PDB file of N, CA and C in Angstrom:
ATOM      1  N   UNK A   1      15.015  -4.191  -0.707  1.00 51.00           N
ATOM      2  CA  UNK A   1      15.269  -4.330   0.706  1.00 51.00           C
ATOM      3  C   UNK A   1      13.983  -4.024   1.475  1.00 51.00           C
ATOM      4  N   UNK A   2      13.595  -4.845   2.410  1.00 54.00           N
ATOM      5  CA  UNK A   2      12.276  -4.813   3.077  1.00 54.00           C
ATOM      6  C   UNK A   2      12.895  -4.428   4.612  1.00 54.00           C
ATOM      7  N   UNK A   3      12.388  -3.756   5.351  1.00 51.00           N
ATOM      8  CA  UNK A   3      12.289  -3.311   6.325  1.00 51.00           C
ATOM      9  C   UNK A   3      11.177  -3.312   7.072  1.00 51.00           C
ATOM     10  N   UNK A   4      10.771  -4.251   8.375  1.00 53.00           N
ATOM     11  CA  UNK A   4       9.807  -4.624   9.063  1.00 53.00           C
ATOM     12  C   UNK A   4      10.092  -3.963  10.288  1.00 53.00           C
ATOM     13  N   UNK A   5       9.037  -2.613  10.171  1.00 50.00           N
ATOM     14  CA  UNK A   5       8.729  -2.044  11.487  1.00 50.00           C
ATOM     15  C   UNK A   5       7.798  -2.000  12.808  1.00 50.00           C
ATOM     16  N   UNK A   6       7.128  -3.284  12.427  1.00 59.00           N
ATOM     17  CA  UNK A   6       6.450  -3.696  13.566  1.00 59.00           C
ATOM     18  C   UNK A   6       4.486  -3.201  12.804  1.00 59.00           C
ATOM     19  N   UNK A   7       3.961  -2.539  13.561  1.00 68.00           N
ATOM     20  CA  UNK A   7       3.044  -2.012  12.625  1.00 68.00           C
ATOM     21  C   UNK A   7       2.638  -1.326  12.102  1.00 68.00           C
ATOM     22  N   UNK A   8       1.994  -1.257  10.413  1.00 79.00           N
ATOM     23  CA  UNK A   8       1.846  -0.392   9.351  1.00 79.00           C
ATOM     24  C   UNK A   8       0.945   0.963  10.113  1.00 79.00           C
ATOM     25  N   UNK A   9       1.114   1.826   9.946  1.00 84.00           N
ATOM     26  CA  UNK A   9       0.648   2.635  10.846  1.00 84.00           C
ATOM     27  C   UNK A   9       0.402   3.794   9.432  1.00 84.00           C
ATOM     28  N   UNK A  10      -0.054   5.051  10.264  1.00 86.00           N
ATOM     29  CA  UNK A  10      -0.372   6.102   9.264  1.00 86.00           C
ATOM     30  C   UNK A  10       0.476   6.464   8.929  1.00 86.00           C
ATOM     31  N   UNK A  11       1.608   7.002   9.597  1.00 87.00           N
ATOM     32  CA  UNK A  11       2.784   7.283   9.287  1.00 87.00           C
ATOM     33  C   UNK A  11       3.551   7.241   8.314  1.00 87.00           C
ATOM     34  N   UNK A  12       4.248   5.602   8.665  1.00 87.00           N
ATOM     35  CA  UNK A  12       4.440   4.901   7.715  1.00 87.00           C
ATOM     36  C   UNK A  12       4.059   4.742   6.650  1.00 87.00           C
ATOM     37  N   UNK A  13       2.723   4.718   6.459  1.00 89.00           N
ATOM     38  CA  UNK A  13       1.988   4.573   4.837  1.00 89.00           C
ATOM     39  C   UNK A  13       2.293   6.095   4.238  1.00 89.00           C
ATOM     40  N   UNK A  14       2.344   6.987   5.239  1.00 91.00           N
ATOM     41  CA  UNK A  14       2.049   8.023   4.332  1.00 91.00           C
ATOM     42  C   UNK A  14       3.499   8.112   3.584  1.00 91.00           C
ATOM     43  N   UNK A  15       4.643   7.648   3.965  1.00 91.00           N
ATOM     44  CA  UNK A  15       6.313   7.766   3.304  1.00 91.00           C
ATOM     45  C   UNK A  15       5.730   6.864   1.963  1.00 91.00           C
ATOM     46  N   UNK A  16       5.000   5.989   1.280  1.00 92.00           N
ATOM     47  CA  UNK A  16       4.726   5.079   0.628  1.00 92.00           C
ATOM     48  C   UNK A  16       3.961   5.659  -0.352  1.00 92.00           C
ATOM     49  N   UNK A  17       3.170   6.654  -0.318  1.00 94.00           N
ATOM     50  CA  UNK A  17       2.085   7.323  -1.036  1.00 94.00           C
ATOM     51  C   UNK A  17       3.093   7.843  -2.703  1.00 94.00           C
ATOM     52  N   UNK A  18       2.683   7.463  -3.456  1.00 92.00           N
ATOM     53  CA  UNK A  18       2.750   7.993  -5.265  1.00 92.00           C
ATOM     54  C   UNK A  18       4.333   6.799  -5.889  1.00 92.00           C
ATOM     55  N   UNK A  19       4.231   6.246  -4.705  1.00 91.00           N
ATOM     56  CA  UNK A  19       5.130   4.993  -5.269  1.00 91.00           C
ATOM     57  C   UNK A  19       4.502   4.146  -5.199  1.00 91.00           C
ATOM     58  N   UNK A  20       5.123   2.815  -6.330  1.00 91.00           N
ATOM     59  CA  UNK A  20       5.007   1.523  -6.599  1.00 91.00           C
ATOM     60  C   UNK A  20       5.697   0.365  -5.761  1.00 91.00           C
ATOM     61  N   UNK A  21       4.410   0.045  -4.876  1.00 92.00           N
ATOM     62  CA  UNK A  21       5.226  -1.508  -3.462  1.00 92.00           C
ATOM     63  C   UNK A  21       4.321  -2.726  -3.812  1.00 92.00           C
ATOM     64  N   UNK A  22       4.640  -3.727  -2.868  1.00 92.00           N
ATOM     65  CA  UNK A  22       3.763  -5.229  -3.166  1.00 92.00           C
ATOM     66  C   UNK A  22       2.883  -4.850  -0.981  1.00 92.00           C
ATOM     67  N   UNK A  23       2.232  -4.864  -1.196  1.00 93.00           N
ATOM     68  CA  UNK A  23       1.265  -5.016   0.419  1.00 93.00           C
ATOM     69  C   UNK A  23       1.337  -5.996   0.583  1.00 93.00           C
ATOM     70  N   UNK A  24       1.819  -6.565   1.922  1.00 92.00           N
ATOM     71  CA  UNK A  24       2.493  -7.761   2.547  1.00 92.00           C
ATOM     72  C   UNK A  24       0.919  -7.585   3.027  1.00 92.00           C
ATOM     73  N   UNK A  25      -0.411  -8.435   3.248  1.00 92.00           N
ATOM     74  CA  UNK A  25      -1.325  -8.360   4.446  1.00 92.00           C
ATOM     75  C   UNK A  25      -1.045  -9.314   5.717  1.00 92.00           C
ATOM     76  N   UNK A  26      -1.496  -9.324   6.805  1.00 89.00           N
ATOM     77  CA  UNK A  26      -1.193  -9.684   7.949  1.00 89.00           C
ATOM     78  C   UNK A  26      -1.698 -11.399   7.717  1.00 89.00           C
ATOM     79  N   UNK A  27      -2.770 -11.749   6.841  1.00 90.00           N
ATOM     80  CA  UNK A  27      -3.060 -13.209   7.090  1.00 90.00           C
ATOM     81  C   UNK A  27      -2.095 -14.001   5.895  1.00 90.00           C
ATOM     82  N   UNK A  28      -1.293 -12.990   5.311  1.00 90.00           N
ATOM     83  CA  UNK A  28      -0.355 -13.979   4.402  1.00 90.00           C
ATOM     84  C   UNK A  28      -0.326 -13.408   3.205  1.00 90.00           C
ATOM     85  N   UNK A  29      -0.746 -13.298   2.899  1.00 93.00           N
ATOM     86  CA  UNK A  29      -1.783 -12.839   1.133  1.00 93.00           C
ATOM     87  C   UNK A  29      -0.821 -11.669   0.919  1.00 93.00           C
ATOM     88  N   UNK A  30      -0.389 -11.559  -0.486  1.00 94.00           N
ATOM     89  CA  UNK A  30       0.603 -10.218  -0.930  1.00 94.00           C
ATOM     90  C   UNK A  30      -0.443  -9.911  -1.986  1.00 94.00           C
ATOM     91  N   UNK A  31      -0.241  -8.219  -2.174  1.00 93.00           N
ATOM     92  CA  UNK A  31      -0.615  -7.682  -3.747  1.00 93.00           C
ATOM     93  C   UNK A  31       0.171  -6.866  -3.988  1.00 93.00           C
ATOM     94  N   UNK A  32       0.076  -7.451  -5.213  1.00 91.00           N
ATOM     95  CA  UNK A  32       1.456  -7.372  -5.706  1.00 91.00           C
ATOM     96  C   UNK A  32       1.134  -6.090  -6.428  1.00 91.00           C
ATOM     97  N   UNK A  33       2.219  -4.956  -7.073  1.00 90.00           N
ATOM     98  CA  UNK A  33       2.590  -4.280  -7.868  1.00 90.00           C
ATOM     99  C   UNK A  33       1.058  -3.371  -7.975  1.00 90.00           C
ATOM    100  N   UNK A  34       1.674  -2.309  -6.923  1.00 93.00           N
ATOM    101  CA  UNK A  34       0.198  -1.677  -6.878  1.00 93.00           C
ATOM    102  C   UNK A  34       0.653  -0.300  -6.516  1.00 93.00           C
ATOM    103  N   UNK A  35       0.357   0.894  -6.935  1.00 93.00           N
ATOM    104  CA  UNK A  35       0.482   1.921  -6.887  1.00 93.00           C
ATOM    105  C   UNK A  35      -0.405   2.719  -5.541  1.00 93.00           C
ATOM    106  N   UNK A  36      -0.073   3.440  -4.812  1.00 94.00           N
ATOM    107  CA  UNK A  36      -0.604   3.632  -3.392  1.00 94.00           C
ATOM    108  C   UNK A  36      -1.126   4.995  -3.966  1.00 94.00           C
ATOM    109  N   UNK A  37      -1.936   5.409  -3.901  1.00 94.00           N
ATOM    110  CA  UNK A  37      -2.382   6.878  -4.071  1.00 94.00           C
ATOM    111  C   UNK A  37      -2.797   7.789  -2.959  1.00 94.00           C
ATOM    112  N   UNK A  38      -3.518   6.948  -2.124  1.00 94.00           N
ATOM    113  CA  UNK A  38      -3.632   8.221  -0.856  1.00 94.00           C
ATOM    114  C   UNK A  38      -4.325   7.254   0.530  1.00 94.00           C
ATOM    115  N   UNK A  39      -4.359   7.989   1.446  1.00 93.00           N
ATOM    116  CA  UNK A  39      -5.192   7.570   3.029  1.00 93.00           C
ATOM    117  C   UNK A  39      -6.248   8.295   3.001  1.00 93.00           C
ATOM    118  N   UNK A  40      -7.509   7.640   3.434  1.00 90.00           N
ATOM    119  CA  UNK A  40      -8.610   8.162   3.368  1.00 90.00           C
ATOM    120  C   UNK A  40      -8.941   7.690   4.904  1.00 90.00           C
ATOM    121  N   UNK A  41     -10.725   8.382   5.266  1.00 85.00           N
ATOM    122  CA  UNK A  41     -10.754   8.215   6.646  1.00 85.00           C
ATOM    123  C   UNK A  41     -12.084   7.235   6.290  1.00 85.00           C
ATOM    124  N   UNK A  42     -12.386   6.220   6.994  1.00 81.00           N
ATOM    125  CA  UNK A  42     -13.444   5.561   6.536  1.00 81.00           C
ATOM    126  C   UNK A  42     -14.893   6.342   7.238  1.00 81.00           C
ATOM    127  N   UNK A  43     -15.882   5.971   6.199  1.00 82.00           N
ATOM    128  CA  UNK A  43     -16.917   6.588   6.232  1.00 82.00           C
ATOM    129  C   UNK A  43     -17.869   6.221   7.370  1.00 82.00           C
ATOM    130  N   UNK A  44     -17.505   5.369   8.152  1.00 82.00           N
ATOM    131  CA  UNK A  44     -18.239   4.246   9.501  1.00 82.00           C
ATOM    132  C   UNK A  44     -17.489   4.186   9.918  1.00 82.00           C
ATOM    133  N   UNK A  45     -16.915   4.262  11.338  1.00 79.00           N
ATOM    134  CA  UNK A  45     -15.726   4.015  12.420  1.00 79.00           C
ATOM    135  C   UNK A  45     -14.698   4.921  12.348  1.00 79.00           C
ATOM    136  N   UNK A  46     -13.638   4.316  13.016  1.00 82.00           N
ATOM    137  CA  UNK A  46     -12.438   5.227  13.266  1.00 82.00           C
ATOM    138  C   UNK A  46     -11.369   4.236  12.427  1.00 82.00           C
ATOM    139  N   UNK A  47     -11.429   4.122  11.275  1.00 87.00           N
ATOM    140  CA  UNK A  47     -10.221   3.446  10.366  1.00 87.00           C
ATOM    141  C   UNK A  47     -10.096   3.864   9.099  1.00 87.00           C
ATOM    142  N   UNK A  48      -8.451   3.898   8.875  1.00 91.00           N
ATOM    143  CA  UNK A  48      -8.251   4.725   7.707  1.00 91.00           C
ATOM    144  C   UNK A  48      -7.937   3.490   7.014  1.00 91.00           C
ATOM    145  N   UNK A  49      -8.277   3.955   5.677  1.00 93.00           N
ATOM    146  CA  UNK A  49      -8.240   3.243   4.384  1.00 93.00           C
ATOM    147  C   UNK A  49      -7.138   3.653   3.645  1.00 93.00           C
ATOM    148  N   UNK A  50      -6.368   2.597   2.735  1.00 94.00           N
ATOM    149  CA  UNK A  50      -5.459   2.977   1.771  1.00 94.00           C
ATOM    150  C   UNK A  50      -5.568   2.698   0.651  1.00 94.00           C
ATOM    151  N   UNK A  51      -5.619   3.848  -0.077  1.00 95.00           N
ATOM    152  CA  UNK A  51      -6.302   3.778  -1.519  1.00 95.00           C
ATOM    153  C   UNK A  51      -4.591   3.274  -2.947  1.00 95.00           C
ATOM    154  N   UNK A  52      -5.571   2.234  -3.414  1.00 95.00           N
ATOM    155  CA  UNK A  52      -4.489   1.920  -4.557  1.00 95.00           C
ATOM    156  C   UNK A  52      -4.797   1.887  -5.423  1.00 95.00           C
ATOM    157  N   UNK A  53      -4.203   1.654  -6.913  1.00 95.00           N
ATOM    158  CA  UNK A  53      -4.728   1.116  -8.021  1.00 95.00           C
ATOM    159  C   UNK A  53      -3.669   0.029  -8.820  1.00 95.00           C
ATOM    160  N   UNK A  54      -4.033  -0.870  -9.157  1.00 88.00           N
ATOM    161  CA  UNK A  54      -2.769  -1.914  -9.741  1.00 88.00           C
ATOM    162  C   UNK A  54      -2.536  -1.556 -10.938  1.00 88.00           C
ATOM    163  N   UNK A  55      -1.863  -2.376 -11.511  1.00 79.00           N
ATOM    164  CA  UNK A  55      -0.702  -1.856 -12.721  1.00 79.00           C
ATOM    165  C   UNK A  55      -1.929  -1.814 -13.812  1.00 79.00           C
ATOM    166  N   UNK A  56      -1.947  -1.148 -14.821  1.00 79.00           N
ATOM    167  CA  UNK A  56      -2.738  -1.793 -15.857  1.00 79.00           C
ATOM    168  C   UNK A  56      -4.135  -1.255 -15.500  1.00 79.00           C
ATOM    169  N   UNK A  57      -5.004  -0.972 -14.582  1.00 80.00           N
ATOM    170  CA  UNK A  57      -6.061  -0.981 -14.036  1.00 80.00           C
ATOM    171  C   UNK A  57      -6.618   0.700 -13.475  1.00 80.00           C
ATOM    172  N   UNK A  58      -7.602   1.382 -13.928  1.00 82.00           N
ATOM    173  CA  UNK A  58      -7.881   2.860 -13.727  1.00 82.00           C
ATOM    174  C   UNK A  58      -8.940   2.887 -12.325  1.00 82.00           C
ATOM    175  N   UNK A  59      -9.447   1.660 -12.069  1.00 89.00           N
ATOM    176  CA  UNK A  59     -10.420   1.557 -11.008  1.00 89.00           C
ATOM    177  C   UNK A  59      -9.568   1.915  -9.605  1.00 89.00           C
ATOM    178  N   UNK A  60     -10.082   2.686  -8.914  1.00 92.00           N
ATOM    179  CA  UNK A  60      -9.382   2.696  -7.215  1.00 92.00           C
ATOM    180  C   UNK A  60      -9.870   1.555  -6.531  1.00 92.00           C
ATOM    181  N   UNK A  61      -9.159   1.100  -5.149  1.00 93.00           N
ATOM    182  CA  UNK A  61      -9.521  -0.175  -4.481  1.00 93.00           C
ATOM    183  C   UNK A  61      -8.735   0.825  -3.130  1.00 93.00           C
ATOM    184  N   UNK A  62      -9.618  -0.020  -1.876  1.00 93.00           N
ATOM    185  CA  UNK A  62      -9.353   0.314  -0.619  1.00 93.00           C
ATOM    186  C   UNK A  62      -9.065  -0.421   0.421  1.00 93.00           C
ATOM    187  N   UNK A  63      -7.942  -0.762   1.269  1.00 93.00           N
ATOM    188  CA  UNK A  63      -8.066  -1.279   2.425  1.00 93.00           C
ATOM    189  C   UNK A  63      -7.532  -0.782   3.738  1.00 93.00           C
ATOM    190  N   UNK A  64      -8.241  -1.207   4.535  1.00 92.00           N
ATOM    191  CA  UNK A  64      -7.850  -0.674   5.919  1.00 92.00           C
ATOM    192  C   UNK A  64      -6.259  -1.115   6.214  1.00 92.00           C
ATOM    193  N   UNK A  65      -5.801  -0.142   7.025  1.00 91.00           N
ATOM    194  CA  UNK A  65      -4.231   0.046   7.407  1.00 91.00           C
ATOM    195  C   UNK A  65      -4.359  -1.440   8.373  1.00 91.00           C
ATOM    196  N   UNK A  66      -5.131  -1.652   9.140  1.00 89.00           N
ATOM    197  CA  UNK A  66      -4.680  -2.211  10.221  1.00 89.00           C
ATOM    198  C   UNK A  66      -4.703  -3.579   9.409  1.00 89.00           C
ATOM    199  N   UNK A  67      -5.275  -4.052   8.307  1.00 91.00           N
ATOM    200  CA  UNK A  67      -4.543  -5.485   7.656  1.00 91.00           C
ATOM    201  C   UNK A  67      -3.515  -5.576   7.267  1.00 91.00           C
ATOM    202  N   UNK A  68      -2.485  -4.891   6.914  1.00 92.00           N
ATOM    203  CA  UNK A  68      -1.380  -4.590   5.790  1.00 92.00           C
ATOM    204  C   UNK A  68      -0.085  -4.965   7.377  1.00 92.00           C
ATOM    205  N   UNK A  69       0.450  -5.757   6.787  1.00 91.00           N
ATOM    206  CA  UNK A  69       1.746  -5.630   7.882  1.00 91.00           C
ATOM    207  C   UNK A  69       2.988  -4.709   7.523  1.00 91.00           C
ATOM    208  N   UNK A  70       3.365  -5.049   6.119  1.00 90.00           N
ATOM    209  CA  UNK A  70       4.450  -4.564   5.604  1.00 90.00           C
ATOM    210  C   UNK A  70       4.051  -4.177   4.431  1.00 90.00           C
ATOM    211  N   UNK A  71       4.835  -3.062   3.746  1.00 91.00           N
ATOM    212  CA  UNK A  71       4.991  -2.801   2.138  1.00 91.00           C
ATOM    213  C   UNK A  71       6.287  -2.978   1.865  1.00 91.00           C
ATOM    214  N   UNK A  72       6.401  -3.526   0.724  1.00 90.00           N
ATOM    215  CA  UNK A  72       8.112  -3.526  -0.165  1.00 90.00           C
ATOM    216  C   UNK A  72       7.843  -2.583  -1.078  1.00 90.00           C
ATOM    217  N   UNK A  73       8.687  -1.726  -0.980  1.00 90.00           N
ATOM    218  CA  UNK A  73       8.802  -0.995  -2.168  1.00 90.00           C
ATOM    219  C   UNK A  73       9.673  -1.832  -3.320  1.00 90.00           C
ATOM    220  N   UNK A  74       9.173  -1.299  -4.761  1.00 87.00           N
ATOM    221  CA  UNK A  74       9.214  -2.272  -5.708  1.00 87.00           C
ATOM    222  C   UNK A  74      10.961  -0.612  -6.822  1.00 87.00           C
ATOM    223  N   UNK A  75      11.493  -1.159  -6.942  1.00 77.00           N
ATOM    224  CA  UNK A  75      12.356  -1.147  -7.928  1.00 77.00           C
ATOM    225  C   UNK A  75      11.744  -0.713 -10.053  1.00 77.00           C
ATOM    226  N   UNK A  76      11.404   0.542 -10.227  1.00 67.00           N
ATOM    227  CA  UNK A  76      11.403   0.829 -11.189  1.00 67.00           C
ATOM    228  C   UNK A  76      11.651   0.078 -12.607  1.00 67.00           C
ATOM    229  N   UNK A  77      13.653   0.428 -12.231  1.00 68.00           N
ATOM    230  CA  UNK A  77      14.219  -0.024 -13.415  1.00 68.00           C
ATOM    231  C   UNK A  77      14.225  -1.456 -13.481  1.00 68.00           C
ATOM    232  N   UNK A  78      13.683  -2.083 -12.539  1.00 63.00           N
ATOM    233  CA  UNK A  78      13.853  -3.551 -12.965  1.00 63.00           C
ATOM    234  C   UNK A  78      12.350  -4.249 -13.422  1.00 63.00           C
ATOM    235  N   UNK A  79      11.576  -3.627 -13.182  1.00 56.00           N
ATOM    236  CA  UNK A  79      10.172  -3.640 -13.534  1.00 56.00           C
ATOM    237  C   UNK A  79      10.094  -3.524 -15.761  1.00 56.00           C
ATOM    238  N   UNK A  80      10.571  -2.327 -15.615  1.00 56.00           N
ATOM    239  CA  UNK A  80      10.568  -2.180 -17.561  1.00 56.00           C
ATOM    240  C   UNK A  80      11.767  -2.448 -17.904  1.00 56.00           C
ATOM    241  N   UNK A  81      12.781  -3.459 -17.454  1.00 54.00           N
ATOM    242  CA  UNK A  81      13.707  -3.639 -18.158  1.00 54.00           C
ATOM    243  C   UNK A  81      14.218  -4.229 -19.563  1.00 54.00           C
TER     244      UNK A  81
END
């Protein structure tokens, strides 16, 4: 069940943090099945970053909040079924 609250905000991301969602981004583009690990503050400007890592993969990756429209949280048991 997806729930669209208008925009991804800090807030919001932070309810999302040590679970598994797909990042809806704002120009269309999903990524899929990605583990959220934390909000960071970016090192130039005033924008926070959201740190992930995808399935399978030990490298961290970052993007700014203000691209992301929505997250789905993703369903466990149906993932290793």
């Amino acid at each position: 069940m997806v729930i669209y609250m208008g925009n991804f905000c800090f807030n919001s991301a932070k309810t999302y943090i040590g679970k598994n969602v797909n990042l809806h981004l704002k120009d269309g583009a999903v990524i899929v099945n990605v583990h959220l690990i934390g909000i960071k503050k970016a090192e130039i400007g005033k924008t926070n970053l959201l740190e992930y890592t995808t399935f399978g993969n030990l490298s961290r990756e970052k993007i700014p909040l203000k691209n992301i429209a929505y997250a789905e949280r993703l369903n466990r048991n149906i993932l290793f079924a």
